[in-house]
Each structure stands twice: as C-alpha cells, then as structure tokens.
mmCIF file of N, CA and C in Angstrom:
data_model
loop_
_atom_site.group_PDB
_atom_site.id
_atom_site.type_symbol
_atom_site.label_atom_id
_atom_site.label_comp_id
_atom_site.label_asym_id
_atom_site.label_seq_id
_atom_site.Cartn_x
_atom_site.Cartn_y
_atom_site.Cartn_z
ATOM 1 N N GLN A 1 -107.148 -9.068 -133.902
ATOM 2 C CA GLN A 1 -105.734 -8.792 -134.137
ATOM 3 C C GLN A 1 -105.351 -7.427 -133.605
ATOM 4 N N VAL A 2 -104.099 -7.334 -133.209
ATOM 5 C CA VAL A 2 -103.540 -6.078 -132.721
ATOM 6 C C VAL A 2 -102.369 -5.708 -133.617
ATOM 7 N N GLN A 3 -102.349 -4.486 -134.069
ATOM 8 C CA GLN A 3 -101.240 -3.992 -134.872
ATOM 9 C C GLN A 3 -100.421 -3.015 -134.021
ATOM 10 N N LEU A 4 -99.106 -3.199 -134.046
ATOM 11 C CA LEU A 4 -98.201 -2.359 -133.262
ATOM 12 C C LEU A 4 -97.237 -1.655 -134.201
ATOM 13 N N VAL A 5 -97.086 -0.364 -134.008
ATOM 14 C CA VAL A 5 -96.173 0.426 -134.833
ATOM 15 C C VAL A 5 -95.204 1.152 -133.913
ATOM 16 N N GLU A 6 -93.924 0.837 -134.078
ATOM 17 C CA GLU A 6 -92.877 1.445 -133.258
ATOM 18 C C GLU A 6 -92.259 2.626 -133.984
ATOM 19 N N SER A 7 -91.741 3.551 -133.210
ATOM 20 C CA SER A 7 -91.027 4.694 -133.774
ATOM 21 C C SER A 7 -90.058 5.226 -132.730
ATOM 22 N N GLY A 8 -89.128 6.070 -133.192
ATOM 23 C CA GLY A 8 -88.226 6.742 -132.271
ATOM 24 C C GLY A 8 -86.801 6.242 -132.265
ATOM 25 N N GLY A 9 -86.517 5.183 -132.995
ATOM 26 C CA GLY A 9 -85.148 4.690 -133.033
ATOM 27 C C GLY A 9 -84.249 5.611 -133.848
ATOM 28 N N GLY A 10 -82.959 5.310 -133.824
ATOM 29 C CA GLY A 10 -82.016 6.108 -134.590
ATOM 30 C C GLY A 10 -80.602 5.947 -134.101
ATOM 31 N N LEU A 11 -79.752 6.860 -134.561
ATOM 32 C CA LEU A 11 -78.345 6.875 -134.182
ATOM 33 C C LEU A 11 -78.131 7.942 -133.120
ATOM 34 N N VAL A 12 -77.460 7.575 -132.047
ATOM 35 C CA VAL A 12 -77.209 8.516 -130.964
ATOM 36 C C VAL A 12 -75.809 8.268 -130.409
ATOM 37 N N GLN A 13 -75.182 9.311 -129.910
ATOM 38 C CA GLN A 13 -73.852 9.164 -129.321
ATOM 39 C C GLN A 13 -73.942 8.582 -127.917
ATOM 40 N N PRO A 14 -72.890 7.935 -127.464
ATOM 41 C CA PRO A 14 -72.883 7.442 -126.079
ATOM 42 C C PRO A 14 -73.193 8.565 -125.099
ATOM 43 N N GLY A 15 -74.027 8.237 -124.113
ATOM 44 C CA GLY A 15 -74.470 9.237 -123.156
ATOM 45 C C GLY A 15 -75.729 9.963 -123.559
ATOM 46 N N GLY A 16 -76.172 9.767 -124.782
ATOM 47 C CA GLY A 16 -77.361 10.441 -125.277
ATOM 48 C C GLY A 16 -78.652 9.745 -124.878
ATOM 49 N N SER A 17 -79.754 10.281 -125.387
ATOM 50 C CA SER A 17 -81.089 9.762 -125.051
ATOM 51 C C SER A 17 -81.922 9.549 -126.300
ATOM 52 N N LEU A 18 -82.844 8.614 -126.193
ATOM 53 C CA LEU A 18 -83.862 8.377 -127.205
ATOM 54 C C LEU A 18 -85.147 7.988 -126.491
ATOM 55 N N ARG A 19 -86.259 8.256 -127.148
ATOM 56 C CA ARG A 19 -87.552 7.822 -126.632
ATOM 57 C C ARG A 19 -88.260 7.020 -127.709
ATOM 58 N N LEU A 20 -88.508 5.754 -127.400
ATOM 59 C CA LEU A 20 -89.234 4.885 -128.311
ATOM 60 C C LEU A 20 -90.725 4.927 -127.989
ATOM 61 N N SER A 21 -91.524 4.831 -129.036
ATOM 62 C CA SER A 21 -92.972 4.763 -128.876
ATOM 63 C C SER A 21 -93.501 3.537 -129.597
ATOM 64 N N CYS A 22 -94.582 2.983 -129.074
ATOM 65 C CA CYS A 22 -95.237 1.838 -129.712
ATOM 66 C C CYS A 22 -96.737 2.061 -129.597
ATOM 67 N N ALA A 23 -97.360 2.330 -130.730
ATOM 68 C CA ALA A 23 -98.792 2.606 -130.758
ATOM 69 C C ALA A 23 -99.554 1.379 -131.233
ATOM 70 N N ALA A 24 -100.610 1.034 -130.510
ATOM 71 C CA ALA A 24 -101.415 -0.138 -130.832
ATOM 72 C C ALA A 24 -102.736 0.278 -131.467
ATOM 73 N N SER A 25 -103.196 -0.558 -132.391
ATOM 74 C CA SER A 25 -104.513 -0.369 -132.992
ATOM 75 C C SER A 25 -105.128 -1.740 -133.236
ATOM 76 N N GLY A 26 -106.423 -1.750 -133.531
ATOM 77 C CA GLY A 26 -107.103 -3.015 -133.757
ATOM 78 C C GLY A 26 -107.874 -3.457 -132.528
ATOM 79 N N SER A 27 -107.934 -4.754 -132.288
ATOM 80 C CA SER A 27 -108.701 -5.330 -131.179
ATOM 81 C C SER A 27 -107.861 -5.339 -129.910
ATOM 82 N N ILE A 28 -107.787 -4.207 -129.251
ATOM 83 C CA ILE A 28 -106.875 -4.052 -128.127
ATOM 84 C C ILE A 28 -107.537 -4.312 -126.785
ATOM 85 N N PHE A 29 -108.753 -4.851 -126.759
ATOM 86 C CA PHE A 29 -109.398 -5.147 -125.482
ATOM 87 C C PHE A 29 -108.650 -6.278 -124.785
ATOM 88 N N GLY A 30 -108.661 -6.267 -123.454
ATOM 89 C CA GLY A 30 -108.078 -7.356 -122.697
ATOM 90 C C GLY A 30 -106.564 -7.341 -122.594
ATOM 91 N N ILE A 31 -105.925 -6.263 -123.006
ATOM 92 C CA ILE A 31 -104.472 -6.188 -122.890
ATOM 93 C C ILE A 31 -104.099 -6.163 -121.410
ATOM 94 N N ARG A 32 -103.167 -7.030 -121.010
ATOM 95 C CA ARG A 32 -102.773 -7.139 -119.611
ATOM 96 C C ARG A 32 -101.455 -6.435 -119.323
ATOM 97 N N ALA A 33 -100.575 -6.464 -120.303
ATOM 98 C CA ALA A 33 -99.246 -5.899 -120.072
ATOM 99 C C ALA A 33 -98.603 -5.564 -121.408
ATOM 100 N N MET A 34 -97.591 -4.695 -121.329
ATOM 101 C CA MET A 34 -96.815 -4.336 -122.507
ATOM 102 C C MET A 34 -95.341 -4.422 -122.144
ATOM 103 N N GLY A 35 -94.523 -4.609 -123.148
ATOM 104 C CA GLY A 35 -93.101 -4.720 -122.857
ATOM 105 C C GLY A 35 -92.232 -4.305 -124.029
ATOM 106 N N TRP A 36 -90.978 -4.124 -123.715
ATOM 107 C CA TRP A 36 -89.948 -3.858 -124.723
ATOM 108 C C TRP A 36 -88.883 -4.937 -124.626
ATOM 109 N N TYR A 37 -88.490 -5.449 -125.781
ATOM 110 C CA TYR A 37 -87.405 -6.403 -125.901
ATOM 111 C C TYR A 37 -86.376 -5.811 -126.858
ATOM 112 N N ARG A 38 -85.191 -6.407 -126.862
ATOM 113 C CA ARG A 38 -84.196 -5.995 -127.841
ATOM 114 C C ARG A 38 -83.385 -7.204 -128.289
ATOM 115 N N GLN A 39 -82.847 -7.078 -129.487
ATOM 116 C CA GLN A 39 -82.016 -8.150 -130.027
ATOM 117 C C GLN A 39 -80.830 -7.535 -130.747
ATOM 118 N N ALA A 40 -79.652 -7.822 -130.221
ATOM 119 C CA ALA A 40 -78.419 -7.359 -130.841
ATOM 120 C C ALA A 40 -77.938 -8.402 -131.843
ATOM 121 N N PRO A 41 -77.119 -8.007 -132.802
ATOM 122 C CA PRO A 41 -76.622 -8.958 -133.805
ATOM 123 C C PRO A 41 -75.932 -10.146 -133.155
ATOM 124 N N GLY A 42 -76.326 -11.344 -133.555
ATOM 125 C CA GLY A 42 -75.710 -12.561 -133.038
ATOM 126 C C GLY A 42 -76.137 -12.961 -131.645
ATOM 127 N N LYS A 43 -77.108 -12.239 -131.071
ATOM 128 C CA LYS A 43 -77.563 -12.543 -129.712
ATOM 129 C C LYS A 43 -79.050 -12.857 -129.701
ATOM 130 N N GLN A 44 -79.486 -13.486 -128.609
ATOM 131 C CA GLN A 44 -80.900 -13.780 -128.455
ATOM 132 C C GLN A 44 -81.670 -12.526 -128.059
ATOM 133 N N ARG A 45 -82.951 -12.551 -128.358
ATOM 134 C CA ARG A 45 -83.807 -11.451 -127.940
ATOM 135 C C ARG A 45 -83.898 -11.464 -126.417
ATOM 136 N N GLU A 46 -83.791 -10.293 -125.803
ATOM 137 C CA GLU A 46 -83.841 -10.206 -124.353
ATOM 138 C C GLU A 46 -84.868 -9.179 -123.908
ATOM 139 N N LEU A 47 -85.428 -9.440 -122.739
ATOM 140 C CA LEU A 47 -86.410 -8.534 -122.163
ATOM 141 C C LEU A 47 -85.723 -7.286 -121.623
ATOM 142 N N VAL A 48 -86.284 -6.134 -121.938
ATOM 143 C CA VAL A 48 -85.735 -4.871 -121.447
ATOM 144 C C VAL A 48 -86.585 -4.329 -120.301
ATOM 145 N N ALA A 49 -87.884 -4.224 -120.527
ATOM 146 C CA ALA A 49 -88.760 -3.661 -119.495
ATOM 147 C C ALA A 49 -90.202 -4.061 -119.768
ATOM 148 N N THR A 50 -90.992 -4.112 -118.708
ATOM 149 C CA THR A 50 -92.409 -4.417 -118.841
ATOM 150 C C THR A 50 -93.232 -3.457 -117.990
ATOM 151 N N ILE A 51 -94.506 -3.321 -118.356
ATOM 152 C CA ILE A 51 -95.439 -2.529 -117.573
ATOM 153 C C ILE A 51 -96.814 -3.168 -117.697
ATOM 154 N N THR A 52 -97.493 -3.312 -116.564
ATOM 155 C CA THR A 52 -98.826 -3.875 -116.593
ATOM 156 C C THR A 52 -99.843 -2.776 -116.899
ATOM 157 N N ILE A 53 -101.057 -3.204 -117.177
ATOM 158 C CA ILE A 53 -102.094 -2.230 -117.478
ATOM 159 C C ILE A 53 -102.376 -1.363 -116.251
ATOM 160 N N GLY A 54 -102.038 -1.883 -115.074
ATOM 161 C CA GLY A 54 -102.213 -1.117 -113.848
ATOM 162 C C GLY A 54 -101.055 -0.209 -113.525
ATOM 163 N N GLY A 55 -99.949 -0.333 -114.295
ATOM 164 C CA GLY A 55 -98.825 0.568 -114.109
ATOM 165 C C GLY A 55 -97.628 -0.002 -113.379
ATOM 166 N N THR A 56 -97.658 -1.265 -112.989
ATOM 167 C CA THR A 56 -96.501 -1.878 -112.338
ATOM 168 C C THR A 56 -95.404 -2.127 -113.364
ATOM 169 N N THR A 57 -94.192 -1.686 -113.039
ATOM 170 C CA THR A 57 -93.091 -1.801 -113.996
ATOM 171 C C THR A 57 -91.984 -2.698 -113.473
ATOM 172 N N SER A 58 -91.206 -3.212 -114.396
ATOM 173 C CA SER A 58 -89.983 -3.932 -114.078
ATOM 174 C C SER A 58 -89.031 -3.739 -115.246
ATOM 175 N N CYS A 59 -87.729 -3.869 -114.972
ATOM 176 C CA CYS A 59 -86.761 -3.744 -116.047
ATOM 177 C C CYS A 59 -85.539 -4.593 -115.765
ATOM 178 N N ALA A 60 -84.789 -4.848 -116.828
ATOM 179 C CA ALA A 60 -83.579 -5.649 -116.718
ATOM 180 C C ALA A 60 -82.525 -4.901 -115.912
ATOM 181 N N GLU A 61 -81.689 -5.648 -115.229
ATOM 182 C CA GLU A 61 -80.631 -5.041 -114.430
ATOM 183 C C GLU A 61 -79.712 -4.180 -115.275
ATOM 184 N N SER A 62 -79.487 -4.590 -116.507
ATOM 185 C CA SER A 62 -78.551 -3.875 -117.375
ATOM 186 C C SER A 62 -79.017 -2.471 -117.739
ATOM 187 N N VAL A 63 -80.313 -2.191 -117.595
ATOM 188 C CA VAL A 63 -80.836 -0.873 -117.969
ATOM 189 C C VAL A 63 -81.435 -0.129 -116.787
ATOM 190 N N LYS A 64 -81.424 -0.754 -115.628
ATOM 191 C CA LYS A 64 -82.036 -0.143 -114.449
ATOM 192 C C LYS A 64 -81.356 1.189 -114.131
ATOM 193 N N GLY A 65 -82.172 2.204 -113.889
ATOM 194 C CA GLY A 65 -81.643 3.529 -113.609
ATOM 195 C C GLY A 65 -81.377 4.362 -114.844
ATOM 196 N N ARG A 66 -81.444 3.731 -116.021
ATOM 197 C CA ARG A 66 -81.204 4.460 -117.277
ATOM 198 C C ARG A 66 -82.436 4.477 -118.180
ATOM 199 N N PHE A 67 -83.203 3.395 -118.189
ATOM 200 C CA PHE A 67 -84.382 3.278 -119.048
ATOM 201 C C PHE A 67 -85.645 3.345 -118.187
ATOM 202 N N THR A 68 -86.681 3.948 -118.739
ATOM 203 C CA THR A 68 -87.958 4.028 -118.053
ATOM 204 C C THR A 68 -89.071 3.666 -119.012
ATOM 205 N N ILE A 69 -89.915 2.729 -118.608
ATOM 206 C CA ILE A 69 -91.071 2.350 -119.410
ATOM 207 C C ILE A 69 -92.303 3.043 -118.850
ATOM 208 N N SER A 70 -93.173 3.485 -119.748
ATOM 209 C CA SER A 70 -94.421 4.125 -119.337
ATOM 210 C C SER A 70 -95.477 3.832 -120.386
ATOM 211 N N ARG A 71 -96.735 4.158 -120.037
ATOM 212 C CA ARG A 71 -97.792 3.909 -121.015
ATOM 213 C C ARG A 71 -98.863 4.967 -120.899
ATOM 214 N N ASP A 72 -99.562 5.152 -121.988
ATOM 215 C CA ASP A 72 -100.717 6.048 -122.036
ATOM 216 C C ASP A 72 -101.884 5.193 -122.504
ATOM 217 N N ASN A 73 -102.713 4.764 -121.560
ATOM 218 C CA ASN A 73 -103.809 3.858 -121.911
ATOM 219 C C ASN A 73 -104.795 4.509 -122.871
ATOM 220 N N ALA A 74 -104.998 5.799 -122.724
ATOM 221 C CA ALA A 74 -105.953 6.489 -123.602
ATOM 222 C C ALA A 74 -105.476 6.498 -125.049
ATOM 223 N N LYS A 75 -104.158 6.514 -125.227
ATOM 224 C CA LYS A 75 -103.589 6.531 -126.582
ATOM 225 C C LYS A 75 -103.144 5.156 -127.030
ATOM 226 N N ASN A 76 -103.335 4.145 -126.159
ATOM 227 C CA ASN A 76 -102.913 2.771 -126.491
ATOM 228 C C ASN A 76 -101.451 2.741 -126.919
ATOM 229 N N THR A 77 -100.634 3.445 -126.179
ATOM 230 C CA THR A 77 -99.229 3.604 -126.534
ATOM 231 C C THR A 77 -98.343 3.298 -125.336
ATOM 232 N N VAL A 78 -97.241 2.626 -125.606
ATOM 233 C CA VAL A 78 -96.234 2.368 -124.579
ATOM 234 C C VAL A 78 -94.936 3.040 -125.032
ATOM 235 N N TYR A 79 -94.195 3.557 -124.064
ATOM 236 C CA TYR A 79 -92.974 4.306 -124.341
ATOM 237 C C TYR A 79 -91.784 3.660 -123.642
ATOM 238 N N LEU A 80 -90.603 3.903 -124.200
ATOM 239 C CA LEU A 80 -89.368 3.525 -123.527
ATOM 240 C C LEU A 80 -88.421 4.716 -123.612
ATOM 241 N N GLN A 81 -88.247 5.381 -122.480
ATOM 242 C CA GLN A 81 -87.298 6.488 -122.394
ATOM 243 C C GLN A 81 -85.935 5.914 -122.076
ATOM 244 N N MET A 82 -84.970 6.161 -122.935
ATOM 245 C CA MET A 82 -83.639 5.596 -122.776
ATOM 246 C C MET A 82 -82.640 6.738 -122.600
ATOM 247 N N ASP A 83 -82.022 6.793 -121.447
ATOM 248 C CA ASP A 83 -81.019 7.812 -121.123
ATOM 249 C C ASP A 83 -79.663 7.154 -120.877
ATOM 250 N N SER A 84 -78.626 7.969 -120.910
ATOM 251 C CA SER A 84 -77.257 7.480 -120.666
ATOM 252 C C SER A 84 -76.966 6.242 -121.513
ATOM 253 N N LEU A 85 -77.277 6.343 -122.770
ATOM 254 C CA LEU A 85 -77.126 5.193 -123.666
ATOM 255 C C LEU A 85 -75.664 4.801 -123.815
ATOM 256 N N LYS A 86 -75.461 3.495 -123.946
ATOM 257 C CA LYS A 86 -74.129 2.914 -124.103
ATOM 258 C C LYS A 86 -74.057 2.154 -125.426
ATOM 259 N N PRO A 87 -72.867 1.968 -125.957
ATOM 260 C CA PRO A 87 -72.748 1.198 -127.202
ATOM 261 C C PRO A 87 -73.387 -0.190 -127.101
ATOM 262 N N GLU A 88 -73.336 -0.794 -125.936
ATOM 263 C CA GLU A 88 -73.920 -2.130 -125.781
ATOM 264 C C GLU A 88 -75.444 -2.119 -125.788
ATOM 265 N N ASP A 89 -76.053 -0.938 -125.819
ATOM 266 C CA ASP A 89 -77.502 -0.852 -125.977
ATOM 267 C C ASP A 89 -77.918 -0.956 -127.441
ATOM 268 N N THR A 90 -76.958 -0.963 -128.339
ATOM 269 C CA THR A 90 -77.254 -1.074 -129.767
ATOM 270 C C THR A 90 -77.982 -2.377 -130.056
ATOM 271 N N ALA A 91 -79.145 -2.278 -130.690
ATOM 272 C CA ALA A 91 -79.972 -3.446 -130.971
ATOM 273 C C ALA A 91 -81.209 -3.007 -131.733
ATOM 274 N N VAL A 92 -81.947 -3.977 -132.209
ATOM 275 C CA VAL A 92 -83.296 -3.724 -132.697
ATOM 276 C C VAL A 92 -84.232 -3.893 -131.499
ATOM 277 N N TYR A 93 -85.059 -2.887 -131.277
ATOM 278 C CA TYR A 93 -85.974 -2.895 -130.139
ATOM 279 C C TYR A 93 -87.390 -3.215 -130.632
ATOM 280 N N TYR A 94 -88.036 -4.137 -129.925
ATOM 281 C CA TYR A 94 -89.376 -4.586 -130.269
ATOM 282 C C TYR A 94 -90.328 -4.335 -129.105
ATOM 283 N N CYS A 95 -91.534 -3.925 -129.414
ATOM 284 C CA CYS A 95 -92.538 -3.842 -128.361
ATOM 285 C C CYS A 95 -93.465 -5.060 -128.466
ATOM 286 N N GLN A 96 -94.061 -5.372 -127.323
ATOM 287 C CA GLN A 96 -94.955 -6.521 -127.211
ATOM 288 C C GLN A 96 -96.167 -6.140 -126.388
ATOM 289 N N PHE A 97 -97.355 -6.537 -126.841
ATOM 290 C CA PHE A 97 -98.582 -6.403 -126.065
ATOM 291 C C PHE A 97 -99.085 -7.807 -125.755
ATOM 292 N N ILE A 98 -99.538 -8.005 -124.522
ATOM 293 C CA ILE A 98 -99.933 -9.332 -124.059
ATOM 294 C C ILE A 98 -101.372 -9.311 -123.569
ATOM 295 N N ARG A 99 -102.127 -10.323 -123.959
ATOM 296 C CA ARG A 99 -103.419 -10.576 -123.336
ATOM 297 C C ARG A 99 -103.562 -12.083 -123.203
ATOM 298 N N TYR A 100 -104.542 -12.533 -122.473
ATOM 299 C CA TYR A 100 -104.692 -13.963 -122.226
ATOM 300 C C TYR A 100 -104.738 -14.720 -123.553
ATOM 301 N N GLY A 101 -103.801 -15.627 -123.700
ATOM 302 C CA GLY A 101 -103.806 -16.511 -124.855
ATOM 303 C C GLY A 101 -103.139 -15.983 -126.100
ATOM 304 N N ALA A 102 -102.596 -14.773 -126.024
ATOM 305 C CA ALA A 102 -101.985 -14.229 -127.235
ATOM 306 C C ALA A 102 -101.019 -13.111 -126.886
ATOM 307 N N ASP A 103 -100.032 -12.952 -127.758
ATOM 308 C CA ASP A 103 -99.189 -11.773 -127.651
ATOM 309 C C ASP A 103 -98.907 -11.247 -129.060
ATOM 310 N N TYR A 104 -98.569 -9.986 -129.142
ATOM 311 C CA TYR A 104 -98.408 -9.305 -130.413
ATOM 312 C C TYR A 104 -97.109 -8.523 -130.390
ATOM 313 N N TRP A 105 -96.472 -8.453 -131.560
ATOM 314 C CA TRP A 105 -95.163 -7.828 -131.659
ATOM 315 C C TRP A 105 -95.149 -6.743 -132.727
ATOM 316 N N GLY A 106 -94.350 -5.715 -132.460
ATOM 317 C CA GLY A 106 -94.088 -4.714 -133.475
ATOM 318 C C GLY A 106 -93.023 -5.192 -134.442
ATOM 319 N N GLN A 107 -92.742 -4.364 -135.433
ATOM 320 C CA GLN A 107 -91.803 -4.736 -136.485
ATOM 321 C C GLN A 107 -90.351 -4.475 -136.079
ATOM 322 N N GLY A 108 -90.161 -3.743 -135.010
ATOM 323 C CA GLY A 108 -88.817 -3.442 -134.539
ATOM 324 C C GLY A 108 -88.323 -2.092 -135.027
ATOM 325 N N THR A 109 -87.514 -1.460 -134.186
ATOM 326 C CA THR A 109 -86.892 -0.192 -134.561
ATOM 327 C C THR A 109 -85.418 -0.243 -134.138
ATOM 328 N N GLN A 110 -84.550 0.184 -135.024
ATOM 329 C CA GLN A 110 -83.115 0.090 -134.789
ATOM 330 C C GLN A 110 -82.641 1.235 -133.907
ATOM 331 N N VAL A 111 -81.877 0.868 -132.883
ATOM 332 C CA VAL A 111 -81.197 1.844 -132.036
ATOM 333 C C VAL A 111 -79.701 1.573 -132.143
ATOM 334 N N THR A 112 -78.953 2.587 -132.543
ATOM 335 C CA THR A 112 -77.506 2.459 -132.674
ATOM 336 C C THR A 112 -76.837 3.529 -131.820
ATOM 337 N N VAL A 113 -75.980 3.079 -130.910
ATOM 338 C CA VAL A 113 -75.263 3.995 -130.024
ATOM 339 C C VAL A 113 -73.793 3.950 -130.425
ATOM 340 N N SER A 114 -73.336 5.038 -131.009
ATOM 341 C CA SER A 114 -71.972 5.064 -131.520
ATOM 342 C C SER A 114 -71.498 6.501 -131.648
ATOM 343 N N SER A 115 -70.192 6.678 -131.471
ATOM 344 C CA SER A 115 -69.611 7.998 -131.655
ATOM 345 C C SER A 115 -69.074 8.143 -133.073
#
C-alpha cells in the first residue's frame, strides 16, 4: 500500500500563487508516474498535470503556462506550483501515484481563489 498526504491548499486572491505538495510513504517501489487532479463543486474530476518517474511532464490546456508539476524522487514527493490563479481554479486538488496494476490517491486539499 501507498499512503499519500497532500498539503499546501488554502485561500488565495486572484493572481496569487500556491504550492501543493504530496508526500508518499509505504510500498512505493515501482511507481511509474504521479499526477494532480481537481474536482470543482458539481463537476467531474479532471486531470491537471502529470509527471513520469523520468521527469516527462504534461498538463491541461486550462493551466498551461500557469501551473508547473515537479517531483523529488529522493523525498517521494510531487509538487504543483500554481501561479496566476483564477477563480475557476477553485477545487479540491488530489494527487495520484501510479504503478502497474494499481493507483493511489491522496485525501484532497481545498484550493479557493477568491477576492
């Protein structure tokens, strides 16, 4: 089993920044990729960004140029740097770790962008 603990969410004004962290513990061997998803009230969960264990990244068009995903393999941690935040970025953000045959999710952290 893999346990994921997210942190870094909160309330921020439009145009502000936040950095989310997701630390993994447990049986973390064989992890292939990590990702961030978000779910706004009344909407489906959507993919925000992914990063492979080798460092290849991708992100949704809606956050391209504003959000950056990174990872620290030594710390078993994945990050999401969020800049130029907009009210429509308000959601619960979840991290995901993937390995063959299984994926693991964090408990979610609330991000609210409002003036």
